[in-house]
XYZ file of C-alpha atoms in Angstrom:
195
model
C -64.192 -65.902 23.854
C -62.868 -66.294 20.316
C -64.243 -69.114 18.215
C -61.915 -72.072 17.666
C -59.778 -71.523 20.765
C -59.868 -73.756 23.809
C -60.423 -72.159 27.186
C -57.077 -71.566 28.935
C -57.762 -74.257 31.547
C -58.449 -76.930 28.920
C -55.344 -75.997 26.949
C -53.248 -76.061 30.115
C -54.682 -79.463 31.071
C -53.921 -80.854 27.616
C -50.350 -79.500 27.774
C -49.849 -81.044 31.217
C -51.012 -84.437 29.936
C -48.665 -84.127 26.972
C -45.799 -83.096 29.237
C -46.495 -85.998 31.604
C -46.541 -88.454 28.710
C -43.350 -87.085 27.136
C -41.561 -87.127 30.495
C -42.762 -90.641 31.276
C -41.760 -91.914 27.836
C -38.276 -90.369 28.018
C -37.550 -91.640 31.532
C -39.048 -95.065 30.768
C -36.648 -95.416 27.834
C -33.703 -94.486 30.081
C -34.770 -97.130 32.634
C -35.137 -99.763 29.923
C -31.719 -98.918 28.424
C -29.977 -99.101 31.824
C -31.742 -102.373 32.675
C -30.637 -103.800 29.323
C -27.054 -102.648 29.980
C -27.084 -104.264 33.429
C -28.409 -107.509 31.957
C -25.553 -107.622 29.444
C -22.987 -106.625 32.085
C -24.164 -109.399 34.447
C -23.918 -112.033 31.709
C -20.391 -110.826 30.866
C -19.302 -111.000 34.536
C -20.585 -114.575 34.892
C -18.790 -115.689 31.738
C -15.581 -113.803 32.553
C -14.887 -115.112 36.069
C -13.369 -118.523 36.478
C -13.239 -120.531 39.665
C -9.675 -121.084 40.891
C -8.079 -123.068 43.727
C -7.382 -119.800 45.537
C -10.980 -118.721 45.113
C -13.405 -121.572 45.869
C -16.417 -119.317 45.283
C -18.183 -120.004 42.011
C -18.279 -117.434 39.243
C -22.090 -117.317 39.599
C -21.748 -116.363 43.276
C -19.068 -113.752 42.578
C -21.025 -112.165 39.768
C -24.253 -111.887 41.708
C -24.803 -108.287 42.837
C -26.655 -107.302 45.999
C -30.471 -107.223 45.773
C -30.310 -103.413 45.641
C -27.714 -103.339 42.837
C -29.153 -106.255 40.840
C -30.891 -105.657 37.543
C -34.208 -106.686 39.157
C -33.580 -104.318 42.063
C -32.816 -101.528 39.637
C -35.897 -102.284 37.547
C -38.236 -102.315 40.551
C -36.752 -99.262 42.266
C -36.572 -97.038 39.198
C -39.911 -98.173 37.739
C -41.565 -97.600 41.106
C -40.060 -94.127 41.396
C -41.118 -93.159 37.856
C -44.642 -94.571 38.125
C -45.335 -92.944 41.510
C -43.950 -89.632 40.243
C -46.036 -89.850 37.052
C -49.237 -90.788 38.892
C -48.869 -87.623 40.971
C -48.576 -85.369 37.895
C -51.540 -83.725 36.262
C -52.294 -86.064 33.363
C -50.083 -88.817 34.786
C -52.730 -91.534 34.727
C -53.538 -90.731 31.098
C -49.813 -90.836 30.256
C -49.363 -94.322 31.701
C -52.536 -95.605 30.046
C -51.494 -94.159 26.688
C -47.930 -95.521 26.857
C -49.109 -98.995 27.902
C -51.784 -98.983 25.186
C -54.293 -99.794 27.919
C -57.428 -99.404 25.809
C -56.237 -102.009 23.271
C -54.460 -104.445 25.599
C -56.838 -104.670 28.569
C -58.367 -108.143 28.953
C -60.533 -108.404 32.083
C -60.099 -112.190 32.251
C -56.304 -112.088 32.391
C -55.241 -108.683 33.712
C -55.952 -106.267 36.529
C -57.751 -103.086 35.555
C -55.776 -99.873 35.717
C -57.622 -98.941 38.917
C -56.756 -102.287 40.547
C -53.023 -102.082 39.819
C -51.546 -99.010 38.135
C -48.079 -100.487 38.479
C -48.984 -103.396 36.201
C -49.708 -100.947 33.421
C -46.788 -98.687 34.284
C -44.298 -101.550 34.125
C -45.857 -102.806 30.909
C -45.399 -99.343 29.406
C -41.686 -99.488 30.278
C -41.123 -103.183 29.472
C -43.711 -104.148 26.819
C -42.164 -107.573 26.178
C -42.403 -108.879 29.749
C -44.373 -112.057 30.187
C -47.578 -111.667 32.178
C -46.373 -113.787 35.118
C -43.257 -111.645 35.706
C -45.213 -108.468 35.085
C -47.879 -109.428 37.624
C -45.236 -110.413 40.211
C -43.352 -107.115 39.981
C -46.572 -105.064 39.816
C -47.954 -106.738 42.956
C -44.765 -105.918 44.815
C -44.815 -102.283 43.760
C -48.521 -101.860 44.461
C -48.055 -103.294 47.951
C -45.110 -100.987 48.664
C -47.079 -98.005 47.395
C -49.958 -98.805 49.766
C -47.441 -98.453 52.574
C -45.949 -95.228 51.215
C -42.490 -96.758 50.876
C -39.917 -94.319 49.441
C -38.092 -95.699 46.382
C -34.754 -95.874 48.222
C -36.251 -98.293 50.799
C -38.246 -100.356 48.307
C -35.898 -103.337 47.982
C -35.435 -103.751 51.738
C -39.195 -103.499 52.261
C -39.888 -106.125 49.586
C -37.294 -108.511 50.997
C -39.214 -108.511 54.280
C -42.700 -108.980 52.799
C -42.503 -112.647 51.865
C -42.795 -114.603 48.641
C -45.202 -113.889 45.793
C -47.947 -116.228 47.031
C -47.927 -114.602 50.484
C -47.782 -111.140 48.944
C -50.851 -111.853 46.772
C -52.755 -112.963 49.877
C -51.654 -109.837 51.767
C -52.822 -107.641 48.897
C -56.183 -109.384 48.517
C -57.051 -109.077 52.221
C -55.614 -105.527 52.445
C -53.027 -106.586 55.039
C -50.810 -103.824 56.416
C -47.244 -104.209 57.637
C -47.910 -102.478 60.960
C -44.272 -102.365 61.982
C -43.385 -100.453 58.841
C -46.220 -97.976 59.281
C -45.122 -97.320 62.876
C -41.502 -96.775 61.827
C -42.430 -94.597 58.852
C -44.672 -92.401 60.989
C -42.023 -92.024 63.661
C -40.163 -89.007 62.322
C -37.425 -89.300 64.978
C -36.701 -92.846 63.795
C -36.603 -91.750 60.135
C -34.307 -88.805 60.933
C -31.914 -91.177 62.681
C -31.761 -93.315 59.518
C -30.579 -90.362 57.438
């Protein structure tokens, strides 16, 4: 072997990590930009709709999108999809840690370790200005869905059936499993009929 050159496997591994990080960073920016656009669009819709005698529904009610189409639904679904996809890439864990600045930000007294909740760090990499309470709430939801193998397109429906944040934290801590979901997911005939 020539001096100064990395073995092919090490070079390939380094390239894969770099590719995973570049891909994650690019897609994370696209998610953030779309979430920001949806936030602005929602505020415009609320301000632009007036309640009339013919329409007794408030502008807040009219402007509220479905849970799937909401900015929070978008954020959770797309972040979940990107994080799961990145975790499964060679170098994906390193990409998420690097983008979230894990080594500098980790505080064992206030935050889950990367191993305890990868979604916490993945969301933080995408939305670095989120407050810790919101970040923890979303990360718990995504971690719980991932434990059940929920596909991104079913994420919002799954989360709506799991209960509030306090119940979800208890379910996570005791490793509770939504048996009904596991049965349905494993029943390929049922899943084919959904398609």
